[in-house]
Structure formats: structure tokens, C-alpha cells
XYZ file of C-alpha atoms in Angstrom:
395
model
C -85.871 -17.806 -4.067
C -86.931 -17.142 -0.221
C -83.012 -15.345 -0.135
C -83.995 -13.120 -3.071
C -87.860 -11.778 -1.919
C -85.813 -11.555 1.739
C -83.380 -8.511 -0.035
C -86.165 -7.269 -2.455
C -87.797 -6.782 0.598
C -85.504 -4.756 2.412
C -85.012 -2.701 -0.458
C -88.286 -1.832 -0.898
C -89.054 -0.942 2.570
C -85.868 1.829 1.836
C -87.579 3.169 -0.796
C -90.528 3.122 0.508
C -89.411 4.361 3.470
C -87.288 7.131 2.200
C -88.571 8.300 -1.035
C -89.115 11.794 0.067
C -84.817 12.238 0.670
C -82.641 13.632 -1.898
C -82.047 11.366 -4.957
C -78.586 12.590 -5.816
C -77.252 9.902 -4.025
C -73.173 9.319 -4.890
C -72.425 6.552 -6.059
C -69.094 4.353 -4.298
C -66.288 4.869 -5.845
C -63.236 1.804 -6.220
C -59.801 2.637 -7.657
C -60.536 1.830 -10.812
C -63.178 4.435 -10.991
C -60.823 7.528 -8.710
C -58.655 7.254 -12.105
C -61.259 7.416 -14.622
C -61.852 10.848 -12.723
C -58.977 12.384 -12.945
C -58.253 15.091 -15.047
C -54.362 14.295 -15.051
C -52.213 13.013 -17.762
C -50.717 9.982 -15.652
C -52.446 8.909 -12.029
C -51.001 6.645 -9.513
C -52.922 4.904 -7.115
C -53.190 1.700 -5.082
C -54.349 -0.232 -1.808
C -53.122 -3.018 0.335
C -53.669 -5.526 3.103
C -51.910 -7.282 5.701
C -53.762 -9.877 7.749
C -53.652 -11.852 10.836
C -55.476 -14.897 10.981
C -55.542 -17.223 14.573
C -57.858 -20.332 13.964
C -59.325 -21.237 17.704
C -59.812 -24.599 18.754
C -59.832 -25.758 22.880
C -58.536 -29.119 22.211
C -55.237 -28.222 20.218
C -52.648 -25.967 19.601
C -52.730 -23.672 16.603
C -50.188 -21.555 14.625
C -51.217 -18.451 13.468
C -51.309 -16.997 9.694
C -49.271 -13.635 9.162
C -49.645 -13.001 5.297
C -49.273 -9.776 3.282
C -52.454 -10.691 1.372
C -51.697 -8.142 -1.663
C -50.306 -5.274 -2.453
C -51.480 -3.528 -5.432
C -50.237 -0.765 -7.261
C -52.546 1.522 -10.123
C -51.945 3.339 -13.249
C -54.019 5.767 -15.194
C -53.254 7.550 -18.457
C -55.319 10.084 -19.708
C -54.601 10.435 -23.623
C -57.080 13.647 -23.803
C -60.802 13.965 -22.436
C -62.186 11.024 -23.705
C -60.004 8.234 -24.110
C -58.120 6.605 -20.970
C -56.554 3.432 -19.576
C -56.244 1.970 -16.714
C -54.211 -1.108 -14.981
C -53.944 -2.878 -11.832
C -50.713 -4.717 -10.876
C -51.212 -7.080 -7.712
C -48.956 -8.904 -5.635
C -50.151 -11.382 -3.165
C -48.760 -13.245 -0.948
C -45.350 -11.406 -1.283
C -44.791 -14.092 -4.116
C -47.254 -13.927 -6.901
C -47.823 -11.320 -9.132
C -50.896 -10.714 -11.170
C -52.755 -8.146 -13.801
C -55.948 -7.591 -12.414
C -57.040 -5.301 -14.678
C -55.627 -3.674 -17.796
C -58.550 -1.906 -20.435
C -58.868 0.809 -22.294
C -62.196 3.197 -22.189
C -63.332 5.837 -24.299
C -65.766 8.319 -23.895
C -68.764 8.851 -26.493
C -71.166 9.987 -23.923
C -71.690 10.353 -20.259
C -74.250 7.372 -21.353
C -72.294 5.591 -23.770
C -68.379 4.474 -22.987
C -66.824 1.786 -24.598
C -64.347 -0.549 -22.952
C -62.560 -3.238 -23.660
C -59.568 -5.190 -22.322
C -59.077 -7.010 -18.606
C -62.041 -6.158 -16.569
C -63.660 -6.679 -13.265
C -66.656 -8.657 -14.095
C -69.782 -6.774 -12.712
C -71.479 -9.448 -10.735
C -72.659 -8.219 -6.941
C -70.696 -5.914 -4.901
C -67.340 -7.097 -3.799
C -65.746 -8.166 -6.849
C -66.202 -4.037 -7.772
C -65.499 -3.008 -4.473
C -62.812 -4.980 -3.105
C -60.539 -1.936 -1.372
C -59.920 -3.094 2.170
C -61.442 0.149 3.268
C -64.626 -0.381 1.157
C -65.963 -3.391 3.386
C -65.916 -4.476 6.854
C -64.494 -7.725 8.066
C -60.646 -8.439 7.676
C -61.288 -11.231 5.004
C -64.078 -10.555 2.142
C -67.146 -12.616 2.439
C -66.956 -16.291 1.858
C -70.129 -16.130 -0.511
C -67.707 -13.698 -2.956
C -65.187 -16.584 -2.829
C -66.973 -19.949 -2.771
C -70.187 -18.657 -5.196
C -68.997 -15.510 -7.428
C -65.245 -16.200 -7.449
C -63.836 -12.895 -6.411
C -61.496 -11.255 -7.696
C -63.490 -12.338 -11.110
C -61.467 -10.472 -14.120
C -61.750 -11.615 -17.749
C -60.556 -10.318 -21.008
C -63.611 -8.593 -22.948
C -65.552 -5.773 -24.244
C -68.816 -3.672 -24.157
C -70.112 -0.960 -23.250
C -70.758 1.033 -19.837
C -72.275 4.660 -18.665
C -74.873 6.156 -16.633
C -78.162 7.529 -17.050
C -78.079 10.663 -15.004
C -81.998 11.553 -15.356
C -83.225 7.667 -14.111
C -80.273 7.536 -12.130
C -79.267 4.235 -13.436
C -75.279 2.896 -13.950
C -74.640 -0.006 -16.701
C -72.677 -2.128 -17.982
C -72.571 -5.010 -20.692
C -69.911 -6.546 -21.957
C -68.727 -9.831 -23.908
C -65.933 -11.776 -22.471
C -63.797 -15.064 -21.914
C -65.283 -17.705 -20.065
C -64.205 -20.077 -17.305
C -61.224 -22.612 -18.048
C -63.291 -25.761 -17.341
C -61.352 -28.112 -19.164
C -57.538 -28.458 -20.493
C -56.761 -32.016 -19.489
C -57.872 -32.221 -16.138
C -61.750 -30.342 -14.415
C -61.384 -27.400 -13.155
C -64.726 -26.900 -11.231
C -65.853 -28.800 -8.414
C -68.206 -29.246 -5.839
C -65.494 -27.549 -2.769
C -64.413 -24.885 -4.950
C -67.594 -24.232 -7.447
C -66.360 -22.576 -10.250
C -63.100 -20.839 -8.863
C -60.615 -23.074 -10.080
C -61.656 -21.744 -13.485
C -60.762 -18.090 -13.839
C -58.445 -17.585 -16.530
C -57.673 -14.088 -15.728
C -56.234 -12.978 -19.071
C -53.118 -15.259 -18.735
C -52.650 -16.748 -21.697
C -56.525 -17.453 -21.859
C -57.899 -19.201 -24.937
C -61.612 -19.206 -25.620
C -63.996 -21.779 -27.465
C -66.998 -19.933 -26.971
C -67.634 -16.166 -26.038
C -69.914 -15.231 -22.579
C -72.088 -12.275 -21.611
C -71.910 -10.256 -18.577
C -73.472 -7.209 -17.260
C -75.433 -5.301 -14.343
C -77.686 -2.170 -14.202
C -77.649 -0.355 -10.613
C -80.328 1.972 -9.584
C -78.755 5.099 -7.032
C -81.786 7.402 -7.507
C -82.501 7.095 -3.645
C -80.075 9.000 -0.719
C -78.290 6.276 0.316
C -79.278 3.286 -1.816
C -77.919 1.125 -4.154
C -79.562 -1.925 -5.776
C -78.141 -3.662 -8.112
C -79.405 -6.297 -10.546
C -76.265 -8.641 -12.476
C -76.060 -11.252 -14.646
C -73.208 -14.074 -16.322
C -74.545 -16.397 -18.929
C -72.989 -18.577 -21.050
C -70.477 -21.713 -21.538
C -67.320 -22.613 -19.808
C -64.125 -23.238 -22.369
C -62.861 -26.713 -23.307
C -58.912 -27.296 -25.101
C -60.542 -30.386 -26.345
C -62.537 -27.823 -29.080
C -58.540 -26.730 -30.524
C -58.122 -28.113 -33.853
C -60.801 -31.210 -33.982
C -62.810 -31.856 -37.020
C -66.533 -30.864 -36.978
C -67.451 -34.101 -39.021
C -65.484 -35.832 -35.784
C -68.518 -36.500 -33.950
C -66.571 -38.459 -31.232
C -64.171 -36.138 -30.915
C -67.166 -33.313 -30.562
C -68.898 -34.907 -28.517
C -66.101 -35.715 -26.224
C -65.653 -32.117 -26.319
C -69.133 -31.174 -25.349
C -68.691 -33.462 -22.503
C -65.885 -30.983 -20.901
C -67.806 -27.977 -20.961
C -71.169 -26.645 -18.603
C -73.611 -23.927 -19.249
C -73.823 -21.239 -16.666
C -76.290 -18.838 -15.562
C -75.586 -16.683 -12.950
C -78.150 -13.735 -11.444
C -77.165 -11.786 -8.538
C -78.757 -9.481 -6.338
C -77.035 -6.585 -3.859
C -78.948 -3.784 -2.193
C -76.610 -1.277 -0.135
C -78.086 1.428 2.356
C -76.676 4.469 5.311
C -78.644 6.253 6.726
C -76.892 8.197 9.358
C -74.202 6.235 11.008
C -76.352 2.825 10.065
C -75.304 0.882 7.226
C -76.810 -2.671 5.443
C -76.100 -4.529 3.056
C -77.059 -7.459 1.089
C -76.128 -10.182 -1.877
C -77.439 -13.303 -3.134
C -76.060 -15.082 -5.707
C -77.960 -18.217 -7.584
C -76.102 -20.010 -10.381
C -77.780 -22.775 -12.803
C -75.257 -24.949 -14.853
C -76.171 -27.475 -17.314
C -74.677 -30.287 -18.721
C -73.035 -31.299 -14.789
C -73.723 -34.991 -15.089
C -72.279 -35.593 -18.682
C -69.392 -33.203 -16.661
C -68.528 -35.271 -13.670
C -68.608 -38.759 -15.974
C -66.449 -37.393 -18.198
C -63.797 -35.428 -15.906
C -64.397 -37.572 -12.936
C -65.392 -34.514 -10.819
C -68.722 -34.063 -8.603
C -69.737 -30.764 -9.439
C -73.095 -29.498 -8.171
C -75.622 -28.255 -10.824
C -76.703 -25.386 -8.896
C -75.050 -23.307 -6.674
C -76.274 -20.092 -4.464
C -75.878 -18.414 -1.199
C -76.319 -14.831 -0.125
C -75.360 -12.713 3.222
C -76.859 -9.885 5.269
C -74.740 -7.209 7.507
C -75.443 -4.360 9.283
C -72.704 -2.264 11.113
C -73.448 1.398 12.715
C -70.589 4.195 12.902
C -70.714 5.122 16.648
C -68.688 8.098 15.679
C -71.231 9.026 13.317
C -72.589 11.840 15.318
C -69.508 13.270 17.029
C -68.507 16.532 15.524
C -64.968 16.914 17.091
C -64.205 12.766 15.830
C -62.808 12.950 12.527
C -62.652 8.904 12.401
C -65.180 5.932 11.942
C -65.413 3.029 14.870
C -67.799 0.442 13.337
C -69.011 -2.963 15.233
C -70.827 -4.993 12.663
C -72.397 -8.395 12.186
C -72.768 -10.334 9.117
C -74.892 -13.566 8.512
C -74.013 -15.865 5.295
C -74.923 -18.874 3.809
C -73.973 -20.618 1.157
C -74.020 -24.261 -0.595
C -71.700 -25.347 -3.651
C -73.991 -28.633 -3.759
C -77.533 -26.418 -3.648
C -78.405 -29.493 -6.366
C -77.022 -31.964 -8.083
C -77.362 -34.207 -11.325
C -77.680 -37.830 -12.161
C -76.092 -39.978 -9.479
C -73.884 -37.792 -7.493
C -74.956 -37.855 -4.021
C -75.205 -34.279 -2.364
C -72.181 -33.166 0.051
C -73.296 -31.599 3.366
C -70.085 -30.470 4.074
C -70.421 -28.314 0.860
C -73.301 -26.617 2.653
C -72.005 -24.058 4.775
C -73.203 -20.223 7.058
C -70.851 -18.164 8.630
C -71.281 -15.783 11.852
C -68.399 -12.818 11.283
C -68.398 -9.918 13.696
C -65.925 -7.386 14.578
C -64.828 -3.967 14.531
C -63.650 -1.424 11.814
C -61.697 1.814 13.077
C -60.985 4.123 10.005
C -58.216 6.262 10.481
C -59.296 8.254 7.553
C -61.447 6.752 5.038
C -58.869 5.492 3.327
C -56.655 3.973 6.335
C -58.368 1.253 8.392
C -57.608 -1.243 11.306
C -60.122 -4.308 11.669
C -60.670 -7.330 13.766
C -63.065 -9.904 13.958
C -64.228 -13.448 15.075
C -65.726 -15.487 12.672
C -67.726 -18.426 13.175
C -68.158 -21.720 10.227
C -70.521 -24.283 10.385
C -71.242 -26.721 7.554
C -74.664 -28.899 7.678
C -72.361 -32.465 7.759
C -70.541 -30.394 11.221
C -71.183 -30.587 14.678
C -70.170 -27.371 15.900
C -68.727 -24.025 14.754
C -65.270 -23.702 13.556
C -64.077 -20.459 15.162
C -61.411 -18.036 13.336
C -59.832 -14.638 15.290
C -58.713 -12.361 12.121
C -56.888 -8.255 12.445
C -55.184 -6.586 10.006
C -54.799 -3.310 8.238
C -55.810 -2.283 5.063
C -55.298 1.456 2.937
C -56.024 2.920 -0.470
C -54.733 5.658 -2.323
């Protein structure tokens, strides 16, 4: 709670601070969204990333990590001026290939769009914005892996549009929930609830979950955002059992959890200064019946959140055409934040991170980064340091 009145806070002193700018603030804009603009029949775009990654330790030797982390290619089809679809083909790791998204959206109002298929689900900022050249740091931030599982996609539909006049952006949607059960658990306390994303492959569902967010941009600058997952994870135990089969059911009710996720992201520039923040808290019922029956030791909360603040030091140089920004970024997070019955809480699931580095953008849509990062958990001694570079674009 202390993590949540720390970034209401800081967005209130912006708005308090800044009321009297210009409220036509624009809103960022992610691939998904550049297509959605354009007035073409067919649009191609796409981003990638290749990464270095050199963990640092004085007492041994260590080999380095040379990956190309994804690349990703995007298609758009306008049919006319109101209906369109988009899709997102990504290949990490030179080796797997994934759909990360793949919906259809049409128009009924600048207010009111309807959409339905694979889609991003709208919790915080990264999982939106996830362009290497939307965020600093080489890697994204460990709270969007470890506490919102990023990149979060599920099959669904809803509804989404803005609000010019209040300056407000929304979306709800029903979708698919986690995989928490088909033989084996799928969430624990190291990973959370990561292990679970079904991302449209083949995904089966047992009982439908809601997801949305509302983001206010009515402030130069500033965007807060308020988003929310609730509902139950999936079970294969469900398929094809009797509802007078009250073993059965309730053998079934054992494999699943109830989730309820709120996050909270504020994101302000002003000049060449830029902050941001997220927290993330997640409830889940029904953990202890959960790890007796699956043998796992999931927590049955989980948060974290991070602050960063970077400044462009090219901000203010008319003749520089590119962006040089050092940043800092403080996170914490904890996969065991509580736990149920008898399991015993894991330090080691308790974790903050130091990252700080440098992001040169070529153009805004070509950048180089490096960075040191620094990860403690509460059951460690010392940091565990990381040196990370790479290069990142978008199209």
C-alpha cells in the first residue's frame, strides 16, 4: 500500500504542479497502435533486439550471453475506414516462433471500438509498450517479468476508445485465463504466475476472466494509468467430469486460484526529464488447497513496483538531432509477499534491483543501450552484478 500512495503521490504533485500546461498531451504510441493509424490498405511494420549480457562475479570466470532476443515482424489490413486487423509474428531466440497478437477491430466511434481476437492484455506499461526504443534499459524490468508476466497476450474480446473531451483512453475486455493446471502446476513461488500464459496456442478455457485499464493524458506530459485482471486460472481437470461428481469437482477446484490483480503506472517529461512509475499487487485465493493438491508453494500474494528517472542531455541542443539518456531505475519485488496455510515464506523470492545505464537514440526509432544492473534478494548477502548492451529498432 506504502508503494501505491508513494506513485499517487508523484502524480499528484505533476498535476498539481503543472495544471496550467497544455492538456493535449499525445499519447505513446506502440506498433500495434502506428497500424491502426494508417490510412493504407496493407501496413508493414516491426522492431527487434539483439542483446549482450556479461554476468560479473570477482571470484570466477563467466561466459557471456549473445542472443537475438526477437525479431518481430507486423501486419495491418485496412478493409475500409472502420474495420482493421492487425498481427504480430515474433521470433525469439532465432528458434521459436510465436503470434503475439492477431485481432480484429472495428470502428463504431472514436469512443466505442470493438475488438476481439489475440491481445496485449492492458495491465501497466510495458506489456503495451514493449518496443526496445520505448524504454530504457537493455532488458525490460524484472517487475514486468516476475509480477505481470510480460509479454501477457490472451485470446478475448471487448471494447476500447477514447474520450477526447475528459481525455481518458479505455479498454475492457473478456478473455482466457492462465493455464494453471493440465497435469502438472503451472504457477509457483520463483516464477509467480508466468508459467501460465497460454498465449492463444491451442488454449482451452474453464472459466472466462476480465481485464481492462482507463488512462488519464489530459495533462502535457502525463500519463496515469489505473488496470485491473480478475478472475480464475483454468484447470483440464473441469473437461468432461460430471457435475453430480463431487470428487471429481472438487478435485478440480483444487487445481485452480482466484486472481486479482490492480496496477498502477504514472509516466511524466518535462523537458529533457522523464519518470516513471508501476506497482503491481496481486491477491490469489484458494493457494493452500493449490500447493496440497499440485505439490507447488505458490505465494498468495504477490506485488512489487519500480521508479526511474532518466534526463535527455541532448534535450536542449538545437543542432543534435539524437537523444543520449543516463537513467536509474529502483525495483522491488516479492513472489512470496504472503503466503497460505503452512508454506513457509522464501526470502530468496524477495528481491530489488539497481539498473543504470545509458540510452543513445539514433533516431527515435534506432537505439544503442548499456547498462549495469545490480540483484539482491533478502535470503542474499550481496548484489549479483549483470553488464548488459544491445541494440534495438522499430519500424
Amino acid at each position: 500500500m506504502k508503494k501505491i500512495l508513494i506513485l499517487v503521490a508523484i502524480a499528484a504533485i505533476f498535476t498539481n504542479g503543472f495544471a496550467q500546461t497544455d492538456n493535449a498531451s499525445q499519447q505513446q504510441v506502440n506498433s500495434a497502435q502506428r497500424l491502426l493509424n494508417s490510412n493504407q490498405g496493407l501496413t508493414i511494420g516491426g522492431y527487434g533486439e539483439v542483446h549482450y549480457n556479461q554476468a560479473l562475479d570477482g571470484d570466477t570466470y563467466n561466459n557471456g550471453q549473445l542472443d537475438v532476443h526477437r525479431v518481430v515482424m507486423l501486419f495491418g489490413y485496412n478493409f475500409n475506414e472502420k474495420t482493421q486487423f492487425v498481427t504480430e509474428l515474433e521470433f525469439e531466440h532465432v528458434k521459436e516462433v510465436y503470434v503475439e497478437q492477431a485481432f480484429i477491430q472495428h470502428k463504431i466511434s472514436n469512443a466505442f471500438q470493438f475488438r476481439g481476437g489475440l491481445m496485449l492484455i492492458p495491465m501497466g506499461i510495458v506489456n503495451e509498450y514493449h518496443e526496445p526504443n520505448t524504454f530504457n534499459g537493455v532488458e525490460r524490468p524484472l517487475v514486468d517479468k516476475y509480477i505481470a508476466p510480460t509479454t501477457w497476450r490472451e485470446i478475448g474480446a471487448g471494447f476500447t476508445g477514447n474520450i477526447l473531451p475528459a481525455s481518458i483512453r479505455y479498454q475492457a475486455y473478456v478473455v482466457g485465463g492462465f493455464n494453471g493446471y493440465d497435469g502438472s502446476a503451472k504457477f509457483s513461488g520463483k516464477n509467480g504466475l508466468r508459467k501460465g500464459r497460454q498465449k492463444g496456442a491451442e488454449a482451452y478455457v474453464s472459466s472466462p476472466n476480465f481485464t481492462g485499464k482507463v488512462e488519464y493524458f489530459g495533462i502535457r506530459g502525463l500519463n496515469v494509468g489505473l488496470s485491473g485482471y480478475f478472475g480464475n486460472s483454468q484447470s483440464t481437470l473441469y473437461d468432461g467430469i460430471e457435475k453430480i461428481d463431487k470428487e471429481a469437482v472438487a478435485a478440480a477446484d483444487s487445481s485452480t486460484i482466484g486472481m486479482s490483480m490492480i496496477g498502477l503506472d504514472a509516466r511524466y517529461t518535462y523537458g529533457g526529464l522523464q519518470l516513471r512509475g508501476q506497482y503491481y499487487y496481486t491477491s490469489l485465493s484458494n493457494t493452500e488447497q493449490y500447493n496440497e493438491f499440485t505439490g507447488s508453494d505458490l505465494g498468495s500474494s504477490l506485488n512489487g513496483f519500480y521508479l526511474e528517472a532518466g534526463y535527455n542531455l541532448f534535450k536542449h541542443l538545437d543542432n543534435v538531432k539524437t537523444d543520449l539518456i543516463p537513467f536509474i531505475r529502483y525495483e522491488a519485488f516479492d513472489t512470496h509477499n504472503n503466503v497460505a496455510g503452512n508454506l513457509a515464506k522464501n526470502d530468496a523470492y524477495d528481491k530489488n534491483a539497481i539498473t543504470t545505464g545509458l540510452t543513445w537514440k539514433m533516431t527515435q526509432n534506432a537505439v544503442l543501450k548499456a547498462d549495469m544492473q545490480f540483484v539482491k534478494s533478502a535470503a542474499d548477502d550481496s548484489y549479483a552484478k549483470t553488464f548488459n548492451a544491445g541494440f534495438g529498432i522499430m519500424f
